[in-house]
Coordinates of C-alpha atoms and ligand atoms in Angstrom, one line a residue:
M617 CA 0.0 0.0 0.0
T618 CA 1.3 3.4 -0.9
T619 CA 1.0 6.1 1.8
D620 CA 0.5 9.8 1.2
P621 CA 3.1 11.7 3.2
Y622 CA 0.8 14.8 3.0
A623 CA -2.4 13.1 4.2
W624 CA -1.9 14.5 7.7
I625 CA -2.6 18.0 6.4
E626 CA -6.2 17.3 5.7
Q627 CA -6.5 15.6 9.1
S628 CA -5.0 18.6 10.8
L629 CA -7.4 20.9 9.1
T630 CA -10.3 18.8 10.2
T631 CA -9.1 19.0 13.8
I632 CA -8.7 22.8 13.4
H633 CA -12.3 23.1 12.1
R634 CA -13.7 20.9 14.9
A635 CA -12.2 23.1 17.6
D636 CA -13.6 26.3 15.9
W637 CA -10.0 27.4 15.5
Y638 CA -10.2 27.6 11.7
R639 CA -9.2 31.0 10.1
S640 CA -9.6 32.5 6.7
V641 CA -9.1 35.8 5.1
Q642 CA -11.7 38.5 4.4
V643 CA -11.5 41.0 1.5
L644 CA -11.4 44.7 2.2
S645 CA -11.9 46.6 -1.0
D646 CA -11.3 50.3 -0.6
R647 CA -8.9 52.6 1.2
P648 CA -8.6 51.9 4.9
G649 CA -10.5 54.2 7.2
A650 CA -13.1 54.4 10.0
T651 CA -15.5 52.7 7.7
V652 CA -14.4 50.1 5.1
V653 CA -16.1 47.9 2.5
L654 CA -15.8 44.3 3.8
A655 CA -16.9 41.5 1.4
G656 CA -19.0 44.1 -0.4
Q657 CA -20.7 45.5 2.7
E658 CA -19.9 48.9 4.3
V659 CA -19.0 48.3 8.0
I660 CA -17.6 50.5 10.8
N661 CA -14.0 49.5 11.2
F662 CA -13.0 48.4 14.8
A663 CA -10.5 45.9 13.5
S664 CA -7.6 48.1 12.3
N665 CA -4.2 48.9 13.8
D666 CA -4.3 52.2 11.9
Y667 CA -4.9 54.1 15.1
L668 CA -4.4 57.6 13.7
G669 CA -6.1 57.0 10.4
L670 CA -2.9 57.5 8.4
A671 CA -2.9 54.5 6.1
G672 CA -5.4 56.3 3.9
D673 CA -4.0 59.8 4.4
E674 CA -3.3 61.7 1.2
R675 CA 0.1 62.9 2.4
L676 CA 1.4 59.4 2.9
I677 CA -0.1 58.3 -0.4
N678 CA 1.5 61.2 -2.2
A679 CA 4.9 60.6 -0.5
A680 CA 4.8 56.9 -1.5
I681 CA 3.9 57.8 -5.1
A682 CA 6.7 60.4 -5.3
A683 CA 9.2 57.8 -3.9
V684 CA 8.1 55.2 -6.4
S685 CA 8.5 57.7 -9.3
K686 CA 12.0 58.7 -8.1
F687 CA 13.4 55.4 -6.9
G688 CA 11.3 52.6 -8.5
T689 CA 9.2 49.9 -6.8
G690 CA 11.8 47.7 -5.2
S691 CA 15.0 48.5 -3.3
T692 CA 16.7 45.6 -5.3
G693 CA 18.9 44.2 -2.6
S694 CA 20.0 44.0 1.0
R695 CA 20.8 47.3 2.6
L696 CA 24.5 46.3 2.8
L697 CA 24.6 45.6 -1.0
S698 CA 22.4 47.5 -3.4
G699 CA 19.4 48.2 -1.2
H700 CA 20.3 51.3 0.8
R701 CA 18.9 54.7 -0.1
E702 CA 19.2 58.1 1.6
L703 CA 15.5 57.8 2.4
H704 CA 16.2 54.8 4.7
R705 CA 18.7 56.8 6.7
E706 CA 16.3 59.8 6.9
L707 CA 13.7 57.5 8.3
E708 CA 16.1 56.0 10.8
I709 CA 17.1 59.5 12.0
A710 CA 13.4 60.4 12.3
I711 CA 12.7 57.3 14.4
A712 CA 15.7 58.1 16.7
S713 CA 14.4 61.7 17.1
L714 CA 10.8 60.5 18.0
K715 CA 12.2 58.0 20.4
Q716 CA 15.0 60.3 21.7
T717 CA 17.6 57.6 21.2
E718 CA 21.1 57.9 19.7
D719 CA 20.2 55.8 16.7
A720 CA 17.7 53.5 15.0
I721 CA 17.7 50.8 12.3
V722 CA 14.8 50.0 10.0
F723 CA 13.8 46.4 9.2
S724 CA 11.4 45.1 6.6
S725 CA 8.8 44.3 9.2
G726 CA 8.3 44.5 13.0
Y727 CA 8.3 40.7 13.1
L728 CA 11.8 40.7 11.4
A729 CA 13.0 43.4 13.8
N730 CA 12.2 41.2 16.8
L731 CA 13.7 38.0 15.3
G732 CA 16.8 39.8 14.3
A733 CA 17.4 41.9 17.4
I734 CA 16.8 39.0 19.9
A735 CA 18.9 36.5 17.9
A736 CA 21.7 39.1 17.7
V737 CA 22.0 40.1 21.3
V738 CA 21.7 36.7 23.1
G739 CA 22.8 33.1 22.3
K740 CA 23.4 29.6 23.7
R741 CA 25.0 30.7 27.0
D742 CA 22.3 33.3 27.8
L743 CA 18.9 33.5 29.4
I744 CA 15.7 35.1 28.1
L745 CA 12.8 35.9 30.4
S746 CA 9.6 36.4 28.4
D747 CA 6.1 37.6 29.4
Q748 CA 3.7 34.7 28.7
Y749 CA 1.4 37.0 26.6
N750 CA 4.2 38.3 24.4
H751 CA 3.7 38.6 20.6
S752 CA 4.6 35.7 18.4
S753 CA 7.6 37.6 17.0
L754 CA 9.2 37.9 20.5
K755 CA 8.6 34.3 21.3
N756 CA 10.0 33.1 18.0
G757 CA 13.0 35.5 18.3
A758 CA 13.7 33.8 21.6
V759 CA 13.6 30.4 20.0
L760 CA 15.8 31.5 17.1
S761 CA 18.4 32.9 19.5
G762 CA 19.2 29.5 21.0
A763 CA 19.1 31.1 24.5
A764 CA 17.4 29.3 27.4
V765 CA 13.8 30.7 27.6
I766 CA 11.7 31.1 30.7
E767 CA 8.2 32.5 30.4
Y768 CA 6.9 34.4 33.4
P769 CA 3.2 34.8 34.2
H770 CA 1.7 37.9 32.5
C771 CA 3.1 41.1 34.1
D772 CA 4.0 39.2 37.3
V773 CA 7.1 41.1 38.5
L774 CA 7.4 39.1 41.7
A775 CA 7.5 35.8 39.7
L776 CA 10.1 37.5 37.4
K777 CA 12.2 38.5 40.3
T778 CA 12.1 35.0 41.8
Q779 CA 13.3 33.6 38.4
L780 CA 16.1 36.1 38.3
Q781 CA 17.2 35.3 41.8
Q782 CA 17.2 31.5 41.0
Q783 CA 18.5 31.6 37.5
R784 CA 20.5 34.7 36.7
Q785 CA 23.9 33.5 37.9
N786 CA 23.7 30.4 35.7
Y787 CA 24.0 32.4 32.5
R788 CA 26.3 34.9 30.8
R789 CA 23.9 37.5 29.4
C790 CA 20.2 37.9 30.3
L791 CA 17.5 39.6 28.3
I792 CA 14.0 40.4 29.5
I793 CA 11.5 40.7 26.6
T794 CA 8.0 42.2 26.7
D795 CA 5.3 43.9 24.6
S796 CA 4.7 47.4 26.0
V797 CA 1.0 47.4 25.0
F798 CA -0.1 43.7 24.9
S799 CA -1.6 43.4 21.5
M800 CA -4.5 41.0 22.3
D801 CA -5.4 42.4 25.7
G802 CA -4.6 46.1 25.6
D803 CA -2.9 46.4 29.0
L804 CA 0.6 47.8 29.5
C805 CA 3.7 46.2 30.8
P806 CA 5.0 47.4 34.2
L807 CA 8.0 49.1 32.6
P808 CA 9.5 51.1 35.5
T809 CA 9.6 47.9 37.7
L810 CA 11.0 45.9 34.7
L811 CA 13.8 48.5 34.4
Q812 CA 14.6 48.3 38.1
L813 CA 14.8 44.5 37.9
A814 CA 17.0 44.7 34.8
E815 CA 19.3 47.0 36.6
E816 CA 19.4 45.0 39.8
F817 CA 20.2 41.7 38.0
N818 CA 22.4 43.1 35.2
C819 CA 19.9 42.3 32.4
M820 CA 19.1 43.9 29.1
L821 CA 15.5 44.9 28.6
L822 CA 13.7 44.8 25.2
V823 CA 10.3 46.4 24.8
D824 CA 8.1 46.1 21.8
E825 CA 6.2 49.3 21.2
A826 CA 4.2 48.1 18.2
H827 CA 0.9 49.2 19.5
A828 CA 2.2 52.2 21.5
T829 CA 4.2 54.2 18.9
G830 CA 2.2 57.2 17.7
V831 CA -0.5 56.3 20.3
I832 CA 0.9 56.5 23.8
G833 CA 3.1 59.2 25.4
K834 CA 2.9 63.0 25.1
T835 CA 4.7 63.1 21.8
G836 CA 3.6 59.6 20.7
A837 CA 7.0 58.1 21.4
G838 CA 5.3 55.2 23.2
C839 CA 5.1 53.6 26.7
V840 CA 8.8 54.5 27.4
E841 CA 7.8 58.1 27.2
H842 CA 4.5 57.5 29.1
F843 CA 6.3 56.0 32.0
G844 CA 9.0 58.7 32.1
C845 CA 11.7 56.2 31.0
T846 CA 13.0 58.2 28.1
G847 CA 16.8 58.1 27.9
K848 CA 17.2 54.8 29.8
Q849 CA 19.3 52.0 28.4
L850 CA 16.8 49.9 26.5
I851 CA 16.3 48.0 23.3
Q852 CA 13.1 49.5 21.8
I853 CA 11.3 47.7 19.0
G854 CA 8.4 48.9 17.0
T855 CA 6.5 48.7 13.7
L856 CA 5.8 51.1 10.9
S857 CA 2.7 49.2 10.0
K858 CA 0.3 50.2 12.8
A859 CA -0.2 53.9 13.8
L860 CA 2.4 54.9 11.2
G861 CA 0.2 53.4 8.4
S862 CA 3.0 51.9 6.4
L863 CA 5.0 48.7 6.5
G864 CA 8.3 47.9 8.2
G865 CA 9.8 47.7 11.6
Y866 CA 12.7 49.2 13.7
V867 CA 15.0 49.0 16.6
A868 CA 15.9 52.2 18.5
G869 CA 18.6 52.4 21.1
S870 CA 22.2 53.3 21.7
A871 CA 24.6 54.0 18.7
A872 CA 26.6 50.9 19.7
L873 CA 23.5 48.7 19.8
I874 CA 22.4 49.8 16.3
D875 CA 25.9 49.5 14.9
F876 CA 26.1 46.0 16.3
L877 CA 22.7 45.1 14.7
R878 CA 23.9 46.3 11.3
N879 CA 26.7 43.7 11.6
R880 CA 24.9 40.9 13.4
A881 CA 21.1 40.9 12.8
P882 CA 20.5 38.1 10.2
T883 CA 17.0 39.4 9.4
W884 CA 18.4 42.8 8.4
I885 CA 21.6 41.6 6.7
Y886 CA 20.0 38.8 4.6
T887 CA 16.8 40.4 3.5
T888 CA 15.9 43.1 0.9
G889 CA 15.7 46.7 2.1
L890 CA 12.4 48.3 2.8
S891 CA 10.7 49.5 -0.4
P892 CA 10.9 53.2 -1.3
A893 CA 7.1 53.6 -1.1
D894 CA 6.9 52.1 2.4
T895 CA 10.0 54.1 3.6
A896 CA 8.6 57.4 2.3
A897 CA 5.1 56.8 3.7
A898 CA 6.6 56.0 7.2
L899 CA 8.8 59.0 7.1
T900 CA 5.8 61.2 6.4
A901 CA 3.8 59.5 9.1
I902 CA 6.5 60.3 11.8
G903 CA 6.3 64.0 10.8
I904 CA 2.5 63.9 11.2
V905 CA 2.8 62.1 14.6
Q906 CA 5.2 64.9 15.8
Q907 CA 3.3 67.8 14.3
E908 CA -0.3 66.9 14.8
P909 CA -0.8 65.9 18.5
Q910 CA -4.6 66.6 18.0
R911 CA -4.9 63.2 16.2
R912 CA -3.6 61.5 19.4
I913 CA -5.8 63.6 21.6
Q914 CA -8.9 62.7 19.5
L915 CA -8.0 59.0 19.6
W916 CA -7.9 59.1 23.4
R917 CA -11.2 61.1 23.5
N918 CA -12.8 58.3 21.5
V919 CA -11.3 55.6 23.7
D920 CA -12.8 57.4 26.8
D921 CA -16.2 57.9 25.2
L922 CA -16.4 54.3 24.2
K923 CA -15.3 53.1 27.7
N924 CA -17.8 55.3 29.4
L925 CA -20.6 54.3 27.2
M926 CA -19.7 50.6 27.8
Q927 CA -19.6 51.0 31.5
Q928 CA -23.0 52.8 31.6
Q929 CA -24.9 50.8 29.0
L930 CA -23.2 47.4 29.0
P931 CA -22.2 46.9 32.7
H932 CA -22.3 43.1 32.4
L933 CA -19.7 42.9 29.6
Q934 CA -16.5 41.3 30.8
L935 CA -14.1 44.0 29.6
L936 CA -10.4 43.1 30.1
P937 CA -8.2 45.6 31.9
T938 CA -6.9 48.1 29.3
E939 CA -4.9 51.3 29.1
S940 CA -4.8 51.5 25.3
P941 CA -7.2 51.9 22.3
I942 CA -7.5 48.1 22.4
L943 CA -10.7 47.0 24.2
C944 CA -11.5 43.3 24.6
F945 CA -14.5 41.5 26.2
Q946 CA -14.3 37.8 26.9
L947 CA -16.7 35.1 25.8
P948 CA -17.0 31.6 27.1
S949 CA -16.0 29.7 23.9
P950 CA -14.5 30.1 20.5
A951 CA -17.9 29.3 19.0
D952 CA -19.5 32.1 21.1
A953 CA -16.9 34.6 19.9
L954 CA -17.3 33.6 16.3
Q955 CA -21.1 33.8 16.6
I956 CA -21.0 37.3 18.1
G957 CA -18.3 38.4 15.6
K958 CA -20.6 37.2 12.7
H959 CA -23.6 39.0 14.1
L960 CA -21.7 42.2 14.6
K961 CA -20.6 42.1 11.0
E962 CA -24.2 41.5 9.8
S963 CA -25.1 44.6 11.8
G964 CA -22.4 46.7 10.1
I965 CA -19.6 46.4 12.8
F966 CA -16.3 44.9 12.0
A967 CA -14.7 43.7 15.2
P968 CA -12.9 40.3 15.1
A969 CA -13.2 37.3 17.3
I970 CA -9.8 36.4 18.7
R971 CA -9.5 32.8 19.6
P972 CA -6.9 30.3 20.8
P973 CA -4.1 29.6 20.0
T974 CA -3.6 33.4 19.6
V975 CA -5.0 34.0 23.1
P976 CA -5.8 31.7 26.0
T977 CA -9.5 32.8 26.2
S978 CA -11.9 33.7 23.3
R979 CA -12.8 37.4 23.0
I980 CA -14.1 40.2 20.7
R981 CA -11.3 42.7 20.1
I982 CA -12.2 46.3 19.4
S983 CA -9.6 48.9 18.3
V984 CA -10.5 52.5 18.4
M985 CA -9.2 55.0 15.8
A986 CA -8.8 58.8 15.9
T987 CA -11.0 59.0 12.8
H988 CA -14.0 57.3 14.4
E989 CA -16.9 59.7 14.9
M990 CA -19.3 59.7 17.8
M991 CA -22.0 58.1 15.7
H992 CA -19.6 55.1 14.9
I993 CA -19.1 54.6 18.6
E994 CA -22.8 54.9 19.4
K995 CA -23.7 52.4 16.7
L996 CA -21.2 49.9 18.2
I997 CA -22.9 50.3 21.6
T998 CA -26.4 49.9 20.1
V999 CA -25.4 46.8 18.2
L1000 CA -23.6 45.3 21.2
K1001 CA -26.6 45.9 23.4
K1002 CA -28.8 44.0 21.0
Q1003 CA -26.3 41.2 20.7
I1004 CA -25.5 40.7 24.3
N1005 CA -29.1 40.9 25.5
A1006 CA -30.3 38.6 22.7
Ligands
PLP1359 C1 2.1 43.7 15.0 C2 3.1 43.4 15.9 C3 4.4 43.0 15.5 C4 4.7 42.8 14.1 O1 4.8 43.9 13.3 P1 4.8 43.9 11.7 O2 5.4 45.1 11.3 O3 3.3 43.8 11.4 O4 5.5 42.6 11.3 C5 5.4 42.8 16.5 N1 5.1 42.9 17.8 C6 3.9 43.2 18.2 C7 3.7 43.4 19.7 C8 2.9 43.5 17.3 O5 1.6 43.8 17.8

């Protein structure tokens, strides 16, 4: 009898379906914004990471078009070979200025920035301590590095300290890694305490500001700014693809760190440089973040309005603790989450069900944008009230 070495794939898919874990893509067919056309239907968009509404902004679009006209579509090689343009350096300087760090380096995505930075700064003789709710790119960066990895319970600084007391002396270098805004929960890491522990136990600290850059802090520099930790020795990671409305990632930190990454980060050295369009769009976005604080102010006003309305009108909803524009409420099962998500969509609200294995418990995840209007938020509340009480 011949056997099919690929037969397991169909079986795995069946298992995924049975657990209500199956995922598929949905088509959005116009410019991103507070409302979008989803599978032919106009819906209010509570599913986007485009917190400031910049992904559809004319200025970013025009900057991208101008860059394509001038430099072409592809950057044609790795940054160390034929892929480097002055535009890349301008973007890196702009990021360093936003973050108030000595320097920055741009990667082709935030995912690659985490893989590359973590794998470059620690190795086999080292230890990584990782928050259990960290983003996949941090977890896989830890695996790629070859370091010993210990996960600590979410934001549990006492458990982290215990691990450091027991384990730190067995390793050469130690790196603590954490999201700053946890992407599927919306809460913040305890950054000042993490910094204290890093100092006390001679550890490096890497924070991923993917959902914080442009959103949190007085100038939009992120949680590091919000917690008054600007200027501290840190490895700051982020993405150009969320509030900055483009594509790409970065590391910001000391000049020595960035110089080292240019020589040792495999996901920077062995991949094609960021495209001219993405680079120019991100550069324009950073200018807007710095010059138009009113966008950030409006975003937070919208977050407060939504939270207040939820507390008043949907007091039974199990809202997870949040200090960001990400609001989640929990549901008993993946099937419940899918059902509510589907009903929301039918009622004109786009807010995804997030299920295991992405998160431990099923939930509906709502992300607020600066460009949402009061009527969008009120519609969300009306629809939720109908759904939850149904
Ligand atoms: C989105 C995200 C990333 C990945 O960024 P991309 O630029 O989309 O690859 C990394 N870390 C966190 C915490 C994120 O939320």
